[in-house]
Every structure is written in C-alpha cells, then in structure tokens.
GROMACS .gro file of C-alpha atoms in nm:
model
  468
    1MET     CA    1  -0.926  12.670  -5.544
    2PHE     CA    2  -1.253  12.691  -5.359
    3ASN     CA    3  -1.464  12.982  -5.408
    4ASN     CA    4  -1.622  13.192  -5.088
    5THR     CA    5  -1.956  13.136  -5.226
    6ASN     CA    6  -2.199  12.952  -4.991
    7ASN     CA    7  -2.376  12.625  -5.084
    8SER     CA    8  -2.736  12.638  -4.967
    9ILE     CA    9  -2.997  12.356  -5.021
   10SER     CA   10  -3.389  12.445  -5.031
   11ILE     CA   11  -3.662  12.199  -4.944
   12SER     CA   12  -4.002  12.323  -5.044
   13VAL     CA   13  -4.289  12.185  -4.802
   14SER     CA   14  -4.621  12.137  -4.936
   15ASP     CA   15  -4.923  12.316  -4.756
   16ASP     CA   16  -5.071  11.955  -4.725
   17GLU     CA   17  -4.779  11.833  -4.553
   18SER     CA   18  -4.761  12.138  -4.301
   19ASN     CA   19  -5.114  12.093  -4.231
   20ASP     CA   20  -5.049  11.731  -4.109
   21LEU     CA   21  -4.758  11.817  -3.911
   22ASN     CA   22  -4.978  12.063  -3.723
   23ARG     CA   23  -5.252  11.792  -3.667
   24ILE     CA   24  -4.990  11.567  -3.522
   25ARG     CA   25  -4.874  11.822  -3.282
   26ALA     CA   26  -5.221  11.924  -3.183
   27ARG     CA   27  -5.289  11.552  -3.091
   28THR     CA   28  -4.969  11.510  -2.907
   29ARG     CA   29  -5.071  11.803  -2.689
   30ARG     CA   30  -5.427  11.686  -2.630
   31LYS     CA   31  -5.288  11.336  -2.522
   32ARG     CA   32  -5.069  11.524  -2.274
   33LYS     CA   33  -5.316  11.725  -2.119
   34LYS     CA   34  -5.537  11.434  -2.094
   35LEU     CA   35  -5.287  11.217  -1.927
   36SER     CA   36  -5.215  11.508  -1.670
   37HIS     CA   37  -5.595  11.556  -1.623
   38ARG     CA   38  -5.647  11.188  -1.560
   39THR     CA   39  -5.328  11.179  -1.322
   40THR     CA   40  -5.451  11.468  -1.106
   41TYR     CA   41  -5.792  11.306  -1.039
   42GLU     CA   42  -5.737  10.932  -1.021
   43LEU     CA   43  -5.483  10.946  -0.732
   44PRO     CA   44  -5.734  11.101  -0.488
   45GLN     CA   45  -6.008  10.850  -0.611
   46TYR     CA   46  -5.799  10.575  -0.581
   47VAL     CA   47  -5.699  10.666  -0.210
   48LEU     CA   48  -6.078  10.713  -0.156
   49ARG     CA   49  -6.142  10.376  -0.271
   50LEU     CA   50  -5.874  10.225  -0.062
   51PHE     CA   51  -6.004  10.417   0.267
   52LEU     CA   52  -6.374  10.279   0.171
   53ARG     CA   53  -6.235   9.933   0.147
   54TYR     CA   54  -6.026   9.918   0.431
   55TRP     CA   55  -6.153  10.175   0.683
   56VAL     CA   56  -6.244   9.934   0.956
   57VAL     CA   57  -5.896   9.803   0.969
   58LEU     CA   58  -5.769  10.166   0.985
   59VAL     CA   59  -5.987  10.247   1.285
   60PHE     CA   60  -5.874   9.908   1.462
   61LEU     CA   61  -5.499   9.969   1.415
   62LEU     CA   62  -5.584  10.320   1.532
   63ALA     CA   63  -5.740  10.207   1.860
   64VAL     CA   64  -5.478   9.963   1.916
   65GLY     CA   65  -5.211  10.228   1.912
   66LEU     CA   66  -5.447  10.451   2.153
   67LEU     CA   67  -5.469  10.170   2.394
   68VAL     CA   68  -5.078  10.095   2.402
   69PHE     CA   69  -5.011  10.456   2.438
   70GLU     CA   70  -5.236  10.493   2.732
   71SER     CA   71  -5.129  10.145   2.903
   72THR     CA   72  -4.754  10.284   2.874
   73ARG     CA   73  -4.824  10.608   3.027
   74ILE     CA   74  -5.004  10.486   3.316
   75GLY     CA   75  -4.757  10.235   3.400
   76ILE     CA   76  -4.483  10.511   3.401
   77LYS     CA   77  -4.729  10.731   3.618
   78SER     CA   78  -4.803  10.444   3.860
   79SER     CA   79  -4.415  10.337   3.897
   80ASP     CA   80  -4.353  10.733   3.944
   81LEU     CA   81  -4.591  10.710   4.227
   82ASN     CA   82  -4.483  10.393   4.384
   83LYS     CA   83  -4.114  10.513   4.404
   84VAL     CA   84  -4.016  10.641   4.761
   85PRO     CA   85  -3.767  10.894   4.747
   86ASP     CA   86  -3.426  10.842   4.908
   87LEU     CA   87  -3.416  11.122   5.176
   88SER     CA   88  -3.073  11.046   5.294
   89GLY     CA   89  -2.747  11.239   5.198
   90LYS     CA   90  -2.772  11.449   4.863
   91ASP     CA   91  -3.102  11.304   4.768
   92LYS     CA   92  -3.257  11.457   5.091
   93GLU     CA   93  -3.085  11.794   5.055
   94SER     CA   94  -3.197  11.824   4.678
   95HIS     CA   95  -3.534  11.686   4.768
   96SER     CA   96  -3.576  11.932   5.060
   97LYS     CA   97  -3.438  12.247   4.847
   98LYS     CA   98  -3.669  12.163   4.539
   99ASN     CA   99  -3.991  12.159   4.776
  100GLU     CA  100  -3.891  12.448   4.984
  101GLY     CA  101  -3.913  12.666   4.641
  102ASN     CA  102  -4.291  12.680   4.765
  103LEU     CA  103  -4.220  12.823   5.087
  104ASN     CA  104  -4.362  13.168   5.167
  105ARG     CA  105  -4.570  13.210   4.857
  106LEU     CA  106  -4.878  13.421   4.898
  107ASP     CA  107  -5.011  13.392   4.555
  108PRO     CA  108  -5.377  13.311   4.536
  109THR     CA  109  -5.473  12.968   4.380
  110MET     CA  110  -5.719  13.030   4.115
  111LYS     CA  111  -5.969  12.779   3.908
  112VAL     CA  112  -6.172  12.815   3.601
  113ILE     CA  113  -6.555  12.833   3.633
  114GLY     CA  114  -6.745  12.899   3.334
  115GLY     CA  115  -6.459  13.046   3.144
  116VAL     CA  116  -6.392  13.300   3.443
  117ARG     CA  117  -6.100  13.265   3.646
  118GLN     CA  118  -6.207  13.259   4.044
  119ARG     CA  119  -6.006  13.232   4.341
  120CYS     CA  120  -6.052  12.898   4.525
  121LEU     CA  121  -6.095  13.032   4.887
  122LYS     CA  122  -6.266  13.340   4.906
  123LEU     CA  123  -6.159  13.569   5.157
  124LEU     CA  124  -6.254  13.878   5.292
  125PRO     CA  125  -6.064  14.202   5.172
  126PRO     CA  126  -5.745  14.285   5.384
  127GLU     CA  127  -5.933  14.581   5.562
  128GLU     CA  128  -6.218  14.372   5.655
  129LEU     CA  129  -5.999  14.089   5.795
  130GLU     CA  130  -5.848  14.375   6.020
  131HIS     CA  131  -6.203  14.415   6.192
  132LEU     CA  132  -6.278  14.025   6.189
  133ASP     CA  133  -6.364  13.914   6.534
  134ILE     CA  134  -6.429  13.564   6.673
  135LEU     CA  135  -6.773  13.452   6.612
  136GLU     CA  136  -6.973  13.354   6.951
  137HIS     CA  137  -7.104  12.979   6.909
  138LYS     CA  138  -7.483  12.969   6.870
  139ASP     CA  139  -7.691  12.670   6.992
  140SER     CA  140  -7.755  12.505   6.649
  141GLY     CA  141  -8.011  12.263   6.766
  142SER     CA  142  -7.771  11.972   6.813
  143PRO     CA  143  -7.901  11.664   6.960
  144VAL     CA  144  -7.576  11.610   7.177
  145LYS     CA  145  -7.555  11.872   7.445
  146LYS     CA  146  -7.252  11.706   7.656
  147ILE     CA  147  -6.976  11.475   7.643
  148VAL     CA  148  -6.826  11.280   7.919
  149TYR     CA  149  -6.481  11.137   7.868
  150LEU     CA  150  -6.429  10.827   8.030
  151THR     CA  151  -6.129  10.743   8.265
  152ASN     CA  152  -5.986  10.513   8.489
  153THR     CA  153  -6.228  10.626   8.740
  154ASP     CA  154  -6.511  10.456   8.559
  155THR     CA  155  -6.604  10.121   8.627
  156SER     CA  156  -6.693  10.043   8.299
  157MET     CA  157  -6.362   9.976   8.225
  158GLY     CA  158  -6.271   9.700   8.500
  159GLU     CA  159  -5.890   9.731   8.464
  160THR     CA  160  -5.653  10.012   8.495
  161LYS     CA  161  -5.336   9.837   8.363
  162ALA     CA  162  -5.230   9.891   8.020
  163LEU     CA  163  -5.391   9.639   7.782
  164ARG     CA  164  -5.383   9.535   7.419
  165GLY     CA  165  -5.703   9.365   7.314
  166ASN     CA  166  -5.808   9.172   7.004
  167GLY     CA  167  -5.455   9.290   6.810
  168THR     CA  168  -5.585   9.643   6.881
  169ARG     CA  169  -5.317   9.952   7.029
  170PHE     CA  170  -5.541  10.005   7.338
  171ASN     CA  171  -5.319  10.121   7.637
  172LEU     CA  172  -5.334  10.346   7.951
  173PHE     CA  173  -5.355  10.636   7.735
  174THR     CA  174  -5.656  10.524   7.534
  175GLY     CA  175  -5.821  10.282   7.775
  176ASN     CA  176  -5.928   9.945   7.658
  177GLN     CA  177  -6.247   9.996   7.479
  178THR     CA  178  -6.456   9.688   7.427
  179PHE     CA  179  -6.646   9.642   7.125
  180ALA     CA  180  -6.979   9.672   7.301
  181GLU     CA  181  -6.857  10.035   7.429
  182ARG     CA  182  -6.753  10.109   7.083
  183GLU     CA  183  -7.116  10.040   6.945
  184ASN     CA  184  -7.282  10.231   7.265
  185SER     CA  185  -7.067  10.521   7.183
  186PHE     CA  186  -7.241  10.585   6.846
  187GLN     CA  187  -7.580  10.588   7.000
  188VAL     CA  188  -7.675  10.962   6.971
  189ARG     CA  189  -7.812  11.128   7.274
  190GLU     CA  190  -7.795  11.405   7.499
  191THR     CA  191  -7.510  11.293   7.713
  192VAL     CA  192  -7.263  11.068   7.548
  193SER     CA  193  -6.987  10.909   7.749
  194VAL     CA  194  -6.699  10.804   7.516
  195HIS     CA  195  -6.332  10.698   7.530
  196CYS     CA  196  -6.135  10.990   7.408
  197GLY     CA  197  -5.766  10.948   7.488
  198PHE     CA  198  -5.628  11.066   7.859
  199PHE     CA  199  -5.748  10.783   8.009
  200ASN     CA  200  -5.518  10.722   8.282
  201GLU     CA  201  -5.281  11.003   8.442
  202ASN     CA  202  -5.000  10.751   8.379
  203GLY     CA  203  -5.078  10.688   8.007
  204GLY     CA  204  -4.815  10.934   7.886
  205PHE     CA  205  -4.856  11.230   7.628
  206LYS     CA  206  -4.714  11.458   7.936
  207ILE     CA  207  -4.712  11.843   7.907
  208SER     CA  208  -4.575  12.088   8.151
  209ASP     CA  209  -4.790  12.280   8.366
  210LYS     CA  210  -4.652  12.576   8.217
  211ASP     CA  211  -4.765  12.497   7.889
  212LYS     CA  212  -5.082  12.372   8.003
  213ARG     CA  213  -5.155  12.707   8.147
  214PHE     CA  214  -5.067  12.898   7.812
  215MET     CA  215  -5.324  12.628   7.604
  216GLN     CA  216  -5.578  12.716   7.865
  217THR     CA  217  -5.566  13.089   7.730
  218CYS     CA  218  -5.620  12.997   7.350
  219GLU     CA  219  -5.962  13.075   7.182
  220VAL     CA  220  -5.846  12.990   6.822
  221VAL     CA  221  -5.549  12.772   6.766
  222VAL     CA  222  -5.355  12.683   6.474
  223SER     CA  223  -5.173  12.368   6.570
  224THR     CA  224  -4.910  12.106   6.396
  225CYS     CA  225  -4.672  11.855   6.547
  226ALA     CA  226  -4.348  11.670   6.447
  227PHE     CA  227  -4.238  11.382   6.672
  228GLY     CA  228  -3.944  11.140   6.609
  229GLY     CA  229  -3.740  11.411   6.462
  230GLY     CA  230  -3.983  11.448   6.171
  231ASP     CA  231  -4.046  11.745   5.949
  232ASN     CA  232  -3.893  12.076   5.980
  233LEU     CA  233  -4.123  12.367   6.133
  234TYR     CA  234  -4.264  12.626   5.870
  235GLU     CA  235  -4.317  12.978   5.989
  236PRO     CA  236  -4.696  13.091   5.932
  237ILE     CA  237  -4.745  13.352   5.697
  238GLY     CA  238  -5.042  13.561   5.555
  239MET     CA  239  -5.227  13.657   5.900
  240SER     CA  240  -5.367  14.032   5.936
  241LYS     CA  241  -5.225  14.219   6.248
  242ALA     CA  242  -5.559  14.196   6.446
  243SER     CA  243  -5.534  13.826   6.400
  244SER     CA  244  -5.181  13.775   6.527
  245GLN     CA  245  -5.307  13.909   6.879
  246LYS     CA  246  -5.613  13.666   6.879
  247ASP     CA  247  -5.480  13.366   6.745
  248CYS     CA  248  -5.244  13.078   6.915
  249TYR     CA  249  -4.985  12.890   6.700
  250VAL     CA  250  -4.857  12.580   6.891
  251ALA     CA  251  -4.642  12.301   6.729
  252PHE     CA  252  -4.587  11.978   6.947
  253TRP     CA  253  -4.266  11.822   6.932
  254ASP     CA  254  -4.110  11.546   7.152
  255GLU     CA  255  -3.738  11.558   7.271
  256VAL     CA  256  -3.600  11.378   6.953
  257THR     CA  257  -3.762  11.652   6.740
  258VAL     CA  258  -3.600  11.915   6.956
  259ALA     CA  259  -3.271  11.755   6.936
  260THR     CA  260  -3.286  11.710   6.522
  261GLN     CA  261  -3.406  12.079   6.497
  262GLU     CA  262  -3.129  12.247   6.729
  263GLY     CA  263  -2.889  12.029   6.517
  264GLU     CA  264  -2.989  12.213   6.245
  265GLY     CA  265  -2.954  12.546   6.414
  266HIS     CA  266  -3.335  12.589   6.503
  267LYS     CA  267  -3.308  12.646   6.884
  268ILE     CA  268  -3.631  12.702   7.103
  269GLY     CA  269  -3.605  13.077   7.250
  270GLU     CA  270  -3.619  13.134   7.627
  271ASN     CA  271  -3.960  13.247   7.584
  272ASP     CA  272  -4.048  12.886   7.451
  273TYR     CA  273  -4.102  13.013   7.069
  274ILE     CA  274  -3.956  12.977   6.747
  275GLY     CA  275  -4.098  13.281   6.534
  276LYS     CA  276  -4.458  13.279   6.560
  277TRP     CA  277  -4.498  12.911   6.692
  278ARG     CA  278  -4.532  12.837   7.094
  279ILE     CA  279  -4.322  12.514   7.083
  280VAL     CA  280  -4.501  12.237   7.338
  281VAL     CA  281  -4.256  11.958   7.413
  282VAL     CA  282  -4.421  11.654   7.529
  283LYS     CA  283  -4.272  11.344   7.724
  284ASP     CA  284  -4.368  11.009   7.733
  285LEU     CA  285  -4.546  10.938   7.374
  286PRO     CA  286  -4.791  10.673   7.451
  287PHE     CA  287  -4.743  10.457   7.112
  288THR     CA  288  -4.446  10.329   6.959
  289ASP     CA  289  -4.604  10.436   6.621
  290GLN     CA  290  -4.529  10.789   6.565
  291ARG     CA  291  -4.833  10.829   6.329
  292LEU     CA  292  -5.058  10.721   6.635
  293ASN     CA  293  -4.902  10.978   6.841
  294GLY     CA  294  -4.935  11.254   6.571
  295LYS     CA  295  -5.316  11.168   6.573
  296ILE     CA  296  -5.331  11.287   6.951
  297PRO     CA  297  -5.291  11.662   6.857
  298LYS     CA  298  -5.459  11.652   6.512
  299MET     CA  299  -5.799  11.506   6.645
  300LEU     CA  300  -5.819  11.573   7.015
  301ALA     CA  301  -5.746  11.953   7.000
  302HIS     CA  302  -6.074  11.976   7.222
  303ARG     CA  303  -5.906  11.784   7.518
  304LEU     CA  304  -5.552  11.974   7.451
  305PHE     CA  305  -5.720  12.311   7.443
  306PRO     CA  306  -6.011  12.296   7.682
  307GLU     CA  307  -6.105  12.678   7.655
  308ALA     CA  308  -6.075  12.708   7.244
  309LYS     CA  309  -6.357  12.781   7.054
  310TYR     CA  310  -6.206  12.706   6.704
  311SER     CA  311  -5.921  12.495   6.606
  312ILE     CA  312  -5.716  12.464   6.255
  313TRP     CA  313  -5.491  12.184   6.215
  314VAL     CA  314  -5.211  12.167   5.968
  315ASP     CA  315  -4.966  11.882   5.868
  316SER     CA  316  -4.640  11.915   5.934
  317LYS     CA  317  -4.539  11.875   5.581
  318SER     CA  318  -4.718  12.190   5.485
  319GLN     CA  319  -4.677  12.564   5.563
  320PHE     CA  320  -5.001  12.784   5.696
  321ARG     CA  321  -5.036  13.088   5.452
  322ARG     CA  322  -5.360  13.264   5.503
  323ASP     CA  323  -5.532  13.470   5.807
  324PRO     CA  324  -5.698  13.229   6.070
  325LEU     CA  325  -5.993  13.424   6.143
  326GLY     CA  326  -6.056  13.470   5.762
  327VAL     CA  327  -6.026  13.104   5.711
  328LEU     CA  328  -6.278  13.038   5.976
  329ASP     CA  329  -6.499  13.315   5.829
  330ALA     CA  330  -6.456  13.142   5.449
  331LEU     CA  331  -6.506  12.787   5.551
  332LEU     CA  332  -6.731  12.786   5.872
  333TRP     CA  333  -6.901  13.109   5.951
  334ARG     CA  334  -7.013  13.176   5.587
  335THR     CA  335  -7.098  12.830   5.500
  336ASN     CA  336  -7.303  12.759   5.826
  337SER     CA  337  -7.051  12.472   5.876
  338VAL     CA  338  -6.895  12.326   6.210
  339LEU     CA  339  -6.641  12.108   6.029
  340ALA     CA  340  -6.457  12.191   5.733
  341ILE     CA  341  -6.214  11.918   5.597
  342SER     CA  342  -5.986  11.897   5.256
  343GLU     CA  343  -6.140  11.619   5.031
  344HIS     CA  344  -5.929  11.329   4.866
  345GLY     CA  345  -5.803  11.418   4.525
  346ALA     CA  346  -5.766  11.084   4.374
  347ARG     CA  347  -6.052  10.855   4.534
  348SER     CA  348  -6.376  10.861   4.674
  349SER     CA  349  -6.444  10.522   4.788
  350VAL     CA  350  -6.319  10.373   5.110
  351TYR     CA  351  -6.294  10.059   4.951
  352ASP     CA  352  -6.085  10.180   4.695
  353GLU     CA  353  -5.872  10.357   4.925
  354ALA     CA  354  -5.821  10.039   5.110
  355LYS     CA  355  -5.648   9.899   4.781
  356ALA     CA  356  -5.429  10.181   4.754
  357VAL     CA  357  -5.297  10.191   5.115
  358VAL     CA  358  -5.202   9.828   5.046
  359LYS     CA  359  -5.055   9.857   4.717
  360LYS     CA  360  -4.825  10.170   4.841
  361HIS     CA  361  -4.743   9.984   5.186
  362LYS     CA  362  -4.900  10.227   5.403
  363ALA     CA  363  -5.042   9.940   5.627
  364THR     CA  364  -5.029   9.566   5.618
  365PRO     CA  365  -5.287   9.393   5.405
  366GLU     CA  366  -5.377   9.178   5.711
  367GLU     CA  367  -5.483   9.492   5.941
  368VAL     CA  368  -5.662   9.654   5.655
  369GLU     CA  369  -5.856   9.329   5.598
  370VAL     CA  370  -5.984   9.321   5.937
  371GLN     CA  371  -6.100   9.703   5.908
  372ILE     CA  372  -6.240   9.673   5.572
  373ASN     CA  373  -6.417   9.317   5.694
  374GLN     CA  374  -6.593   9.499   5.970
  375TYR     CA  375  -6.714   9.796   5.772
  376ARG     CA  376  -6.859   9.587   5.529
  377GLU     CA  377  -7.020   9.369   5.804
  378ASP     CA  378  -7.167   9.688   5.956
  379LYS     CA  379  -7.297   9.754   5.604
  380LEU     CA  380  -7.093  10.061   5.518
  381PRO     CA  381  -7.232  10.148   5.154
  382GLU     CA  382  -6.981  10.177   4.889
  383ASP     CA  383  -7.126  10.510   4.797
  384LYS     CA  384  -6.876  10.777   4.702
  385ARG     CA  385  -7.096  11.058   4.843
  386PHE     CA  386  -7.264  11.097   5.196
  387ASN     CA  387  -7.543  11.357   5.232
  388GLY     CA  388  -7.406  11.490   4.887
  389LYS     CA  389  -7.063  11.536   5.015
  390LYS     CA  390  -6.763  11.328   4.893
  391ALA     CA  391  -6.702  11.027   5.149
  392LEU     CA  392  -6.348  11.029   5.135
  393SER     CA  393  -6.119  11.294   5.300
  394GLU     CA  394  -5.756  11.371   5.264
  395ALA     CA  395  -5.742  11.550   5.606
  396SER     CA  396  -5.418  11.735   5.598
  397VAL     CA  397  -5.595  12.055   5.701
  398ILE     CA  398  -5.903  12.056   5.943
  399VAL     CA  399  -6.092  12.336   6.050
  400ARG     CA  400  -6.367  12.284   6.303
  401GLU     CA  401  -6.580  12.472   6.576
  402HIS     CA  402  -6.534  12.283   6.917
  403THR     CA  403  -6.903  12.204   6.961
  404PRO     CA  404  -7.015  11.872   7.168
  405LEU     CA  405  -7.103  11.714   6.847
  406THR     CA  406  -6.793  11.758   6.648
  407ASN     CA  407  -6.598  11.668   6.975
  408LEU     CA  408  -6.787  11.344   6.959
  409PHE     CA  409  -6.704  11.307   6.602
  410MET     CA  410  -6.317  11.338   6.646
  411CYS     CA  411  -6.334  11.115   6.944
  412LEU     CA  412  -6.506  10.835   6.758
  413TRP     CA  413  -6.255  10.899   6.457
  414PHE     CA  414  -5.965  10.853   6.705
  415ASN     CA  415  -6.097  10.538   6.851
  416GLU     CA  416  -6.112  10.392   6.514
  417VAL     CA  417  -5.779  10.487   6.430
  418VAL     CA  418  -5.646  10.305   6.752
  419ARG     CA  419  -5.846  10.003   6.719
  420TYR     CA  420  -5.764   9.932   6.336
  421THR     CA  421  -5.506  10.109   6.109
  422SER     CA  422  -5.351  10.461   6.146
  423ARG     CA  423  -5.471  10.549   5.803
  424ASP     CA  424  -5.736  10.793   5.911
  425GLN     CA  425  -5.859  10.831   5.535
  426LEU     CA  426  -6.002  10.482   5.608
  427SER     CA  427  -6.222  10.550   5.905
  428PHE     CA  428  -6.350  10.891   5.849
  429PRO     CA  429  -6.635  10.773   5.580
  430TYR     CA  430  -6.726  10.509   5.843
  431VAL     CA  431  -6.764  10.754   6.131
  432LEU     CA  432  -6.954  11.034   5.912
  433TRP     CA  433  -7.172  10.747   5.785
  434ARG     CA  434  -7.227  10.620   6.163
  435LEU     CA  435  -7.294  10.970   6.302
  436LYS     CA  436  -7.573  11.058   6.085
  437VAL     CA  437  -7.661  11.371   6.287
  438LEU     CA  438  -7.351  11.561   6.162
  439LYS     CA  439  -7.456  11.722   5.833
  440ASN     CA  440  -7.297  12.078   5.865
  441ILE     CA  441  -6.981  11.968   5.709
  442ASN     CA  442  -6.757  12.146   5.424
  443MET     CA  443  -6.568  11.894   5.235
  444PHE     CA  444  -6.357  12.165   5.057
  445PRO     CA  445  -6.174  12.057   4.740
  446VAL     CA  446  -5.813  12.032   4.646
  447CYS     CA  447  -5.766  12.381   4.506
  448THR     CA  448  -5.888  12.541   4.850
  449ARG     CA  449  -5.638  12.350   5.018
  450LYS     CA  450  -5.382  12.443   4.791
  451ASP     CA  451  -5.475  12.810   4.861
  452LEU     CA  452  -5.451  12.761   5.249
  453VAL     CA  453  -5.116  12.598   5.248
  454ASN     CA  454  -4.787  12.582   5.073
  455SER     CA  455  -4.712  12.205   5.037
  456ILE     CA  456  -4.339  12.108   5.126
  457GLY     CA  457  -4.375  11.729   5.150
  458HIS     CA  458  -4.186  11.503   5.419
  459VAL     CA  459  -3.836  11.591   5.454
  460ARG     CA  460  -3.730  11.312   5.697
  461LYS     CA  461  -3.898  10.997   5.830
  462ALA     CA  462  -3.997  10.985   6.186
  463LYS     CA  463  -3.815  10.765   6.437
  464PRO     CA  464  -4.023  10.506   6.590
  465LEU     CA  465  -4.031  10.473   6.992
  466VAL     CA  466  -3.864  10.186   7.131
  467SER     CA  467  -4.074   9.985   7.331
  468LEU     CA  468  -3.974   9.886   7.673
   0.00000   0.00000   0.00000
C-alpha cells in the first residue's frame, strides 16, 4: 500500500551559481539590444550607399520613363485630332446632341490673373448697355481715304469673260487679277483701286432687290452664312432691348440650305425671318468650293452692307451670345481699334500653320506649297508677332469698323484666298505684314472668343456645287 504523503526533492543552488546565471542572461539581453539597434540603423545606411552609388542610373531610368510617357500621350492626342467624326446617321445625331449642350449658355468665361479670377470679355453693366449708342466714325488720320472697286468697266482687265489664270479660281465674280495688279494693290495711297468681288453683274452671288433694300438700312450688322446645306442656325442671345432695335442679324443661305433646313422643320417665315435672323437667300453662287463662297459674306461685308458702320462676323458653327453694341464698345471703342479678330489658339507662325493644314488634309500639299513659296519669296518673316500682335488668327469671329483702310484690308485678304488656298489663316499674316499702316488691331485671346460665342461645331458637311 502506498502512503498519501508527497515525496519532494530539493536542489540547493549556491549564490555564485546564481550570479553566473544572471550575468549570462544580462549578456544575452545586451546582444539582442545591440543586434536590434544595428538592424535599425544599418538598413537606411545601406539604402543610402546604394543611392549614392547608382543615382546616375536611377535618374536616367526616370528620364526614359517620362519620355516614353509623354510620347505616348502626344501620340494619343495627335490621333484624336486627326480623327474626323462620322456625322452620318446615329453618329451625327449623338455628336449634334452632345455639342448642342452648349446652346443658350450665358455664363461668362473667366481667367485667372495674379491669383484673381477675371472675366475675359469686359462688358459694361446691363443698365449701361441699355443706353449705349452707335459711336460715330472719327477721322483717324489714315493714309487711305477712298477705295475704288474694279469692275468690268475698267480697261485694266482687258477681258470680261470668266477666266482661270495660273491655277487660280478667278472668275466673273472676282475678275482676273494679274500678279502686277496684286502687287499694285498693296501700295498705300490716298485713293486705292482694287479687286474686291462683284466684278461683273453676271458673276453670281445674286441677291433680290427686296433683300438689298433691307441690307442698306443696317448700320450695325451681325452676319453668318451656311451654303450647301451646311450648319444649323443658332438664335443669338444676350443682347439688350435697346441694342436689338439698332442691330441687324443677317444669315446668308443658298437654296440647298433652305431645303435642308425646311426638311428639319426650320422654315423661313413670311416676313423672311427665323427668330431674330433675317434670312437672305443667295442664288448663283460663284464658286464650286463652298468654303470660298462663305468668304464673301465673311470678308466683304462692306460690299454687301454699303451703309453699315460696323459689322460682326460669326462662323456658322457658333452661337453669338453677347450684346453687339457692348462687344463693339469692349473690343473696338475702348481699345481704340478698327479691327478685332480672334487669335489662333494653337500656333503663331504661318509656316507652322501651313504644315498643320497639309497634315490635317485641309488643303493639298501642292497648293499650300505654291502659296508658302510665294510668301517666302516676298520675304515674309517667320516672326510669331507683328507690331506686338500675334501673327496668326483663328478668324471665326471678326469685329470691325467699316473704314477705307479696313475695307482695303478685307479686299486684299479675299483676293489672297481666291488666288491661293481657301484657308484664310495662311493669308491673314501676309496681308497684315504687307499692309503695315493698319496697326489699330485688337487680336483678342481664345478666352475672349469663348465669351463671345457658344461653340457648337460643324454638324454636317456642305455639299459642293456641281460645275456645269
């Protein structure tokens, strides 16, 4: 039988052995702390040594990476710019609806200057716009006092039939301007004789007598055009009550556009209006190229509106959204200018623009080469600024006073567009450079143009005329 008593074994430890054990434990703890301390500080030092040894390689790799990224991004942007949207069927409908979201917007366009947000177009307050009147023309001391427009009654032409000289598009409307006459037209004098369209009464661009009588009543005109069934017509907005009684809004259409718009439910009223726009139907357009036909109301407003003192041109892809008299006050009267035109947002050099025109298939390489070679021969500089102004214009909005000098400028510009390509951005810097006496120009920036108009974009391609 076992007893319930517990058996125990006792081991005695001496004080010396206890002290040795404590010393061992202390050394172990010190080693652990030292190892931990070394690990904490050695890793950053190791990384630092690697960086100091290989920093050149790291910088090189970073530069290569950034270069590849930027190249890819630019390539994507370029491909997007070169894409021409298919505006047929569902694509046309969705594109139109997307852009028409800009319609009827009156909010101002702002910019930041010195950390302060400011409006791009500094209009007068609404109460002051209501009392704004048309400013009478004052003699600015211009050397050009009178313009004589050449017609077929002038013996300088020699022939009255439609001609096409040196690969140009001269015809009965333009007259066959010789190169010598072109050079002579740039000579500034008190009375200047110049080709400026409407050369022969059989040259085309026929307007009814009723419309002519109306156009002769306009002192301030806002105009646009759509030929070949081109863009839609957008109702102007933002004008004061007083201004709406003093301004004319005129849209030039041809019969193709009339039929296209009627097919979409936009019918001209019995009073010849659609909304605020007076529709002027033009017959017998002089050019097969609709872009050239569009240059006539764009550049020759002084020929179409002989009594007008001021005109504002708006491309058909935009909706004009400001008070006309307020715009004249902001861009001409307060800046002491006779011509205000929207500057180009992407480029400043005509030679860079020529490359872009060819790349985007806006004109053939051959016709651009002829124009640019002539400008180089005439010693047109590659300067990106003339008289402190940006040399290249975008020209979708043109605001001007009708003076002999500005009328001459527009005639010369029109003749260059007829002689060479219809891309008026290429010829604008050349004419501005040749006509050095025209200095009161307001080249307003992109943000000002955005404040003037709501950009919708082209919604359909104009149908070219079929030459008979």
